[in-house]
mmCIF file of C-alpha atoms and ligand atoms in Angstrom:
data_model
loop_
_atom_site.group_PDB
_atom_site.id
_atom_site.type_symbol
_atom_site.label_atom_id
_atom_site.label_comp_id
_atom_site.label_asym_id
_atom_site.label_seq_id
_atom_site.Cartn_x
_atom_site.Cartn_y
_atom_site.Cartn_z
ATOM 1 C CA MET A 1 32.874 2.713 29.874
ATOM 2 C CA LYS A 2 36.175 1.047 30.357
ATOM 3 C CA LEU A 3 39.116 3.287 30.771
ATOM 4 C CA ILE A 4 42.937 3.467 31.733
ATOM 5 C CA LEU A 5 44.250 6.082 33.319
ATOM 6 C CA LEU A 6 48.186 6.461 32.400
ATOM 7 C CA GLY A 7 50.624 9.164 33.677
ATOM 8 C CA ALA A 8 53.978 8.964 35.491
ATOM 9 C CA PRO A 9 54.083 8.616 39.571
ATOM 10 C CA GLY A 10 52.947 11.963 40.697
ATOM 11 C CA ALA A 11 51.327 13.004 37.866
ATOM 12 C CA GLY A 12 47.461 13.174 39.802
ATOM 13 C CA LYS A 13 46.389 9.794 38.714
ATOM 14 C CA GLY A 14 44.671 8.967 41.818
ATOM 15 C CA THR A 15 42.901 12.375 42.571
ATOM 16 C CA GLN A 16 41.322 12.147 39.004
ATOM 17 C CA ALA A 17 40.938 8.327 39.361
ATOM 18 C CA THR A 18 38.434 9.011 42.320
ATOM 19 C CA LYS A 19 36.649 12.093 40.537
ATOM 20 C CA ILE A 20 35.982 9.961 37.335
ATOM 21 C CA ALA A 21 35.127 7.041 38.832
ATOM 22 C CA ASP A 22 32.302 9.174 40.839
ATOM 23 C CA ARG A 23 31.353 11.079 38.131
ATOM 24 C CA TYR A 24 30.724 8.133 35.744
ATOM 25 C CA GLY A 25 29.648 5.359 38.338
ATOM 26 C CA ILE A 26 32.260 3.085 37.344
ATOM 27 C CA VAL A 27 34.825 1.199 39.574
ATOM 28 C CA HIS A 28 38.302 2.395 40.306
ATOM 29 C CA ILE A 29 40.865 -0.474 40.312
ATOM 30 C CA SER A 30 44.471 0.359 41.598
ATOM 31 C CA THR A 31 46.757 -2.152 41.427
ATOM 32 C CA GLY A 32 49.332 0.022 43.801
ATOM 33 C CA ASP A 33 46.306 -0.011 46.188
ATOM 34 C CA ILE A 34 45.688 -3.544 45.645
ATOM 35 C CA PHE A 35 49.514 -4.292 46.675
ATOM 36 C CA ARG A 36 49.701 -1.898 49.480
ATOM 37 C CA ALA A 37 46.678 -3.454 51.020
ATOM 38 C CA ASN A 38 47.720 -7.034 50.761
ATOM 39 C CA ILE A 39 51.224 -6.076 52.300
ATOM 40 C CA LYS A 40 49.323 -4.216 55.187
ATOM 41 C CA ALA A 41 47.420 -7.800 55.570
ATOM 42 C CA GLY A 42 50.319 -9.704 55.094
ATOM 43 C CA THR A 43 49.143 -11.970 52.720
ATOM 44 C CA LYS A 44 51.000 -14.402 50.174
ATOM 45 C CA ILE A 45 51.105 -11.758 47.419
ATOM 46 C CA GLY A 46 51.533 -9.080 50.164
ATOM 47 C CA LEU A 47 54.940 -10.653 50.961
ATOM 48 C CA LEU A 48 55.996 -11.010 47.505
ATOM 49 C CA ALA A 49 55.085 -7.776 46.694
ATOM 50 C CA LYS A 50 56.784 -6.010 49.294
ATOM 51 C CA SER A 51 60.296 -6.142 47.795
ATOM 52 C CA TYR A 52 59.584 -4.911 44.582
ATOM 53 C CA THR A 53 57.629 -1.832 45.638
ATOM 54 C CA GLU A 54 60.118 -0.813 47.749
ATOM 55 C CA ARG A 55 62.327 -0.728 45.494
ATOM 56 C CA GLY A 56 60.143 0.873 42.987
ATOM 57 C CA GLU A 57 60.390 -2.053 40.586
ATOM 58 C CA LEU A 58 57.167 -3.501 38.937
ATOM 59 C CA VAL A 59 55.733 -6.801 40.804
ATOM 60 C CA PRO A 60 56.461 -9.607 38.246
ATOM 61 C CA ASP A 61 53.652 -9.310 35.560
ATOM 62 C CA GLU A 62 52.106 -13.298 35.943
ATOM 63 C CA VAL A 63 50.971 -12.078 39.602
ATOM 64 C CA THR A 64 49.909 -8.808 38.520
ATOM 65 C CA VAL A 65 48.015 -9.626 35.475
ATOM 66 C CA ASP A 66 46.251 -12.383 37.124
ATOM 67 C CA ILE A 67 44.991 -10.018 39.782
ATOM 68 C CA VAL A 68 43.733 -7.804 37.642
ATOM 69 C CA LYS A 69 41.852 -10.553 34.873
ATOM 70 C CA ASP A 70 40.307 -11.836 38.368
ATOM 71 C CA ARG A 71 39.207 -8.646 39.483
ATOM 72 C CA LEU A 72 37.215 -7.798 36.276
ATOM 73 C CA THR A 73 35.231 -10.644 36.619
ATOM 74 C CA TRP A 74 33.583 -9.156 40.145
ATOM 75 C CA ASP A 75 30.096 -8.024 39.546
ATOM 76 C CA ASP A 76 30.983 -4.412 40.244
ATOM 77 C CA CYS A 77 32.656 -3.982 36.901
ATOM 78 C CA LYS A 78 29.273 -4.566 35.021
ATOM 79 C CA ASN A 79 29.010 -0.831 34.420
ATOM 80 C CA GLY A 80 32.429 -0.316 33.361
ATOM 81 C CA TYR A 81 35.754 0.490 35.351
ATOM 82 C CA LEU A 82 39.120 2.680 35.629
ATOM 83 C CA LEU A 83 42.312 0.829 35.746
ATOM 84 C CA ASP A 84 44.819 3.120 37.741
ATOM 85 C CA GLY A 85 48.351 1.708 37.384
ATOM 86 C CA PHE A 86 47.577 -1.096 34.978
ATOM 87 C CA PRO A 87 49.039 -1.929 32.429
ATOM 88 C CA ARG A 88 52.673 -0.784 33.312
ATOM 89 C CA ASN A 89 54.195 -2.262 30.216
ATOM 90 C CA LEU A 90 53.760 -3.742 26.826
ATOM 91 C CA PHE A 91 53.551 -7.125 28.316
ATOM 92 C CA GLN A 92 50.588 -6.471 30.526
ATOM 93 C CA ALA A 93 48.932 -4.230 27.773
ATOM 94 C CA LYS A 94 48.869 -6.975 25.355
ATOM 95 C CA GLU A 95 47.271 -9.243 27.838
ATOM 96 C CA LEU A 96 44.772 -7.082 29.057
ATOM 97 C CA ASP A 97 43.906 -7.106 25.302
ATOM 98 C CA THR A 98 42.929 -10.801 25.714
ATOM 99 C CA PHE A 99 40.235 -10.217 28.354
ATOM 100 C CA ALA A 100 38.881 -6.517 27.965
ATOM 101 C CA GLU A 101 37.688 -4.133 25.835
ATOM 102 C CA ILE A 102 38.901 -0.738 26.367
ATOM 103 C CA ASP A 103 37.237 2.172 25.344
ATOM 104 C CA GLY A 104 39.449 5.132 26.070
ATOM 105 C CA VAL A 105 43.037 5.893 27.831
ATOM 106 C CA VAL A 106 43.030 8.803 29.796
ATOM 107 C CA ASN A 107 46.769 10.106 29.653
ATOM 108 C CA ILE A 108 48.103 12.702 32.114
ATOM 109 C CA ASN A 109 51.411 14.540 30.416
ATOM 110 C CA ILE A 110 53.090 16.337 33.250
ATOM 111 C CA ASP A 111 56.664 17.941 33.468
ATOM 112 C CA HIS A 112 58.903 15.743 35.369
ATOM 113 C CA LYS A 113 60.610 18.680 37.328
ATOM 114 C CA LEU A 114 57.377 18.900 39.429
ATOM 115 C CA LEU A 115 57.215 15.487 39.917
ATOM 116 C CA MET A 116 59.852 14.520 42.666
ATOM 117 C CA ASP A 117 58.806 17.470 44.939
ATOM 118 C CA ARG A 118 54.923 16.323 44.221
ATOM 119 C CA LEU A 119 55.973 12.541 45.531
ATOM 120 C CA CYS A 120 58.157 13.270 48.490
ATOM 121 C CA GLY A 121 55.741 15.975 50.045
ATOM 122 C CA ARG A 122 52.984 13.732 49.712
ATOM 123 C CA ARG A 123 50.820 12.564 52.282
ATOM 124 C CA VAL A 124 47.777 10.162 51.286
ATOM 125 C CA CYS A 125 44.757 9.321 53.786
ATOM 126 C CA ARG A 126 44.769 5.753 55.504
ATOM 127 C CA GLU A 127 40.887 5.477 55.148
ATOM 128 C CA CYS A 128 39.922 7.056 51.687
ATOM 129 C CA GLY A 129 43.218 6.898 49.716
ATOM 130 C CA GLU A 130 42.845 11.128 49.249
ATOM 131 C CA SER A 131 46.175 12.524 49.058
ATOM 132 C CA TYR A 132 47.694 16.221 50.064
ATOM 133 C CA HIS A 133 50.849 17.670 49.635
ATOM 134 C CA VAL A 134 52.942 18.757 53.036
ATOM 135 C CA SER A 135 52.867 22.183 51.775
ATOM 136 C CA THR A 136 49.015 22.627 52.168
ATOM 137 C CA LEU A 137 48.676 21.199 55.425
ATOM 138 C CA ASN A 138 49.866 23.583 57.741
ATOM 139 C CA GLY A 139 50.720 20.775 60.421
ATOM 140 C CA ARG A 140 47.553 18.901 59.963
ATOM 141 C CA THR A 141 47.591 15.003 60.033
ATOM 142 C CA THR A 142 43.947 14.074 59.094
ATOM 143 C CA CYS A 143 41.936 13.945 56.042
ATOM 144 C CA GLU A 144 39.524 16.838 55.211
ATOM 145 C CA ARG A 145 37.370 14.438 53.697
ATOM 146 C CA CYS A 146 36.745 11.651 55.964
ATOM 147 C CA GLY A 147 38.893 12.360 59.256
ATOM 148 C CA GLY A 148 41.206 9.162 58.287
ATOM 149 C CA GLU A 149 45.033 9.652 59.652
ATOM 150 C CA LEU A 150 47.536 10.473 56.776
ATOM 151 C CA TYR A 151 50.784 9.236 56.587
ATOM 152 C CA GLN A 152 53.759 9.197 53.840
ATOM 153 C CA ARG A 153 53.848 6.296 51.796
ATOM 154 C CA LYS A 154 57.101 4.190 52.186
ATOM 155 C CA ASP A 155 58.033 4.404 48.204
ATOM 156 C CA ASP A 156 57.636 8.430 48.390
ATOM 157 C CA ASN A 157 61.178 9.032 49.483
ATOM 158 C CA PRO A 158 63.985 10.154 46.761
ATOM 159 C CA GLU A 159 65.541 7.219 45.802
ATOM 160 C CA THR A 160 62.617 4.950 45.471
ATOM 161 C CA VAL A 161 60.815 8.004 43.084
ATOM 162 C CA ASP A 162 63.902 7.637 41.232
ATOM 163 C CA ALA A 163 63.586 4.036 40.417
ATOM 164 C CA ARG A 164 59.858 4.595 40.135
ATOM 165 C CA LEU A 165 60.291 7.624 37.363
ATOM 166 C CA ALA A 166 63.144 5.555 35.382
ATOM 167 C CA VAL A 167 60.818 2.335 35.491
ATOM 168 C CA TYR A 168 57.793 4.313 33.915
ATOM 169 C CA ASN A 169 59.944 6.075 31.208
ATOM 170 C CA GLU A 170 61.559 2.762 30.207
ATOM 171 C CA GLN A 171 58.262 0.700 30.358
ATOM 172 C CA THR A 172 55.359 2.527 30.809
ATOM 173 C CA ALA A 173 55.647 5.645 28.486
ATOM 174 C CA PRO A 174 55.813 3.177 25.628
ATOM 175 C CA LEU A 175 52.012 2.693 26.318
ATOM 176 C CA ILE A 176 51.056 5.914 25.011
ATOM 177 C CA ASP A 177 52.439 5.150 21.448
ATOM 178 C CA TYR A 178 50.397 1.628 21.622
ATOM 179 C CA TYR A 179 47.009 3.145 22.575
ATOM 180 C CA THR A 180 47.739 6.393 20.235
ATOM 181 C CA GLU A 181 48.105 3.784 17.225
ATOM 182 C CA LYS A 182 44.760 1.901 18.652
ATOM 183 C CA GLY A 183 43.110 5.442 18.406
ATOM 184 C CA ILE A 184 41.979 5.637 22.110
ATOM 185 C CA ILE A 185 44.270 7.731 23.493
ATOM 186 C CA LEU A 186 43.059 11.067 25.177
ATOM 187 C CA ASN A 187 45.681 13.254 25.792
ATOM 188 C CA PHE A 188 45.617 15.727 29.228
ATOM 189 C CA THR A 189 48.462 18.067 30.556
ATOM 190 C CA GLY A 190 48.801 18.467 34.611
ATOM 191 C CA SER A 191 49.964 21.212 35.869
ATOM 192 C CA GLU A 192 50.637 23.047 39.225
ATOM 193 C CA ALA A 193 46.871 24.175 38.792
ATOM 194 C CA PRO A 194 44.117 22.973 41.346
ATOM 195 C CA ALA A 195 43.192 19.091 40.562
ATOM 196 C CA ASP A 196 39.827 20.230 39.509
ATOM 197 C CA VAL A 197 41.049 22.312 36.424
ATOM 198 C CA LEU A 198 42.243 19.131 34.871
ATOM 199 C CA PHE A 199 39.170 17.404 35.872
ATOM 200 C CA GLU A 200 36.845 19.758 33.997
ATOM 201 C CA GLU A 201 39.035 19.021 30.901
ATOM 202 C CA ILE A 202 38.821 15.314 31.563
ATOM 203 C CA LYS A 203 35.092 15.465 32.084
ATOM 204 C CA THR A 204 34.288 17.490 28.716
ATOM 205 C CA VAL A 205 36.131 14.776 27.087
ATOM 206 C CA LEU A 206 34.862 11.644 28.611
ATOM 207 C CA ASP A 207 31.264 13.035 28.574
ATOM 208 C CA ARG A 208 31.239 12.677 24.718
ATOM 209 C CA LEU A 209 32.580 9.289 24.892
ATOM 210 C CA LYS A 210 29.713 7.906 27.207
HETATM 211 P P1 LIG B 1 52.872 5.271 41.480
HETATM 212 O O1 LIG B 1 53.039 6.241 42.330
HETATM 213 O O2 LIG B 1 54.028 4.732 41.356
HETATM 214 O O3 LIG B 1 51.900 5.492 40.621
HETATM 215 P P2 LIG B 1 51.477 2.918 42.716
HETATM 216 O O4 LIG B 1 50.390 2.913 43.869
HETATM 217 O O5 LIG B 1 50.432 2.752 40.958
HETATM 218 O O6 LIG B 1 52.260 4.374 42.360
HETATM 219 O O7 LIG B 1 52.121 1.357 42.460
HETATM 220 C C1 LIG B 1 52.839 1.482 43.641
HETATM 221 C C2 LIG B 1 54.004 0.166 43.448
HETATM 222 O O8 LIG B 1 53.165 -0.992 43.163
HETATM 223 C C3 LIG B 1 54.407 0.128 41.924
HETATM 224 O O9 LIG B 1 55.576 1.056 42.527
HETATM 225 C C4 LIG B 1 54.934 -1.150 41.766
HETATM 226 O O10 LIG B 1 55.926 -2.011 42.621
HETATM 227 C C5 LIG B 1 53.470 -1.788 42.227
HETATM 228 N N1 LIG B 1 52.473 -2.151 41.011
HETATM 229 C C6 LIG B 1 51.483 -1.175 41.045
HETATM 230 N N2 LIG B 1 51.000 -1.301 39.846
HETATM 231 C C7 LIG B 1 51.757 -2.449 38.952
HETATM 232 C C8 LIG B 1 51.552 -3.194 37.702
HETATM 233 N N3 LIG B 1 50.975 -2.787 37.086
HETATM 234 N N4 LIG B 1 52.924 -3.914 37.511
HETATM 235 C C9 LIG B 1 53.631 -4.412 38.008
HETATM 236 N N5 LIG B 1 53.758 -3.322 39.475
HETATM 237 C C10 LIG B 1 52.655 -2.793 39.816
HETATM 238 ZN ZN1 LIG B 2 40.223 10.274 54.014
#
């Protein structure tokens, strides 16, 4: 199964991505994670990506498309994959069409009022990538799943979140129409309910797609 996960920053893509990848035995490919790992390691790609991610802007398309194109040739993609954070605009979507055949696009719609609080209160595990909201941590600073240290992403601050939401509305939201026209969109609505509630709905639909 080859899937795309679409949704505004803070819609809960990361959490759903882990669950989907686990259940269907497909690899989770997050371009945001790839950029963060490169920034941390100080690679050439990392140095380039840093200024864009810190401003909440998109890393240039040529760089991003090449990374994904290469990543999809790895052996672990043979059973399928879930693209999280890619494509982010129409150019990337059209490029993707030239080297991949996507079976379904899981689109998580969410009330934008929820997003600012979610993102600015988000804490992420350095080891496994699981995310939490400060309001549920009771001061805990380690991950429930793996014991890793929790940290706040540098781009989870009000100014950068504003910029990321604007970029999403202008550049990424049009992809919903693009994939609706292709007949492969699967629409879901996120809420304040626990992530498992949404996952149950996604599972029901994806089980039929398998
Ligand atoms: P978000 O929580 O905003 O969905 P991600 O972890 O997906 O965050 O991405 C973090 C940052 O990495 C983005 O703001 C952007 O700068 C960069 N990035 C991730 N994916 C892409 C992409 N497909 N194209 C360009 N830039 C990207
Ligand atoms: Zn963890």
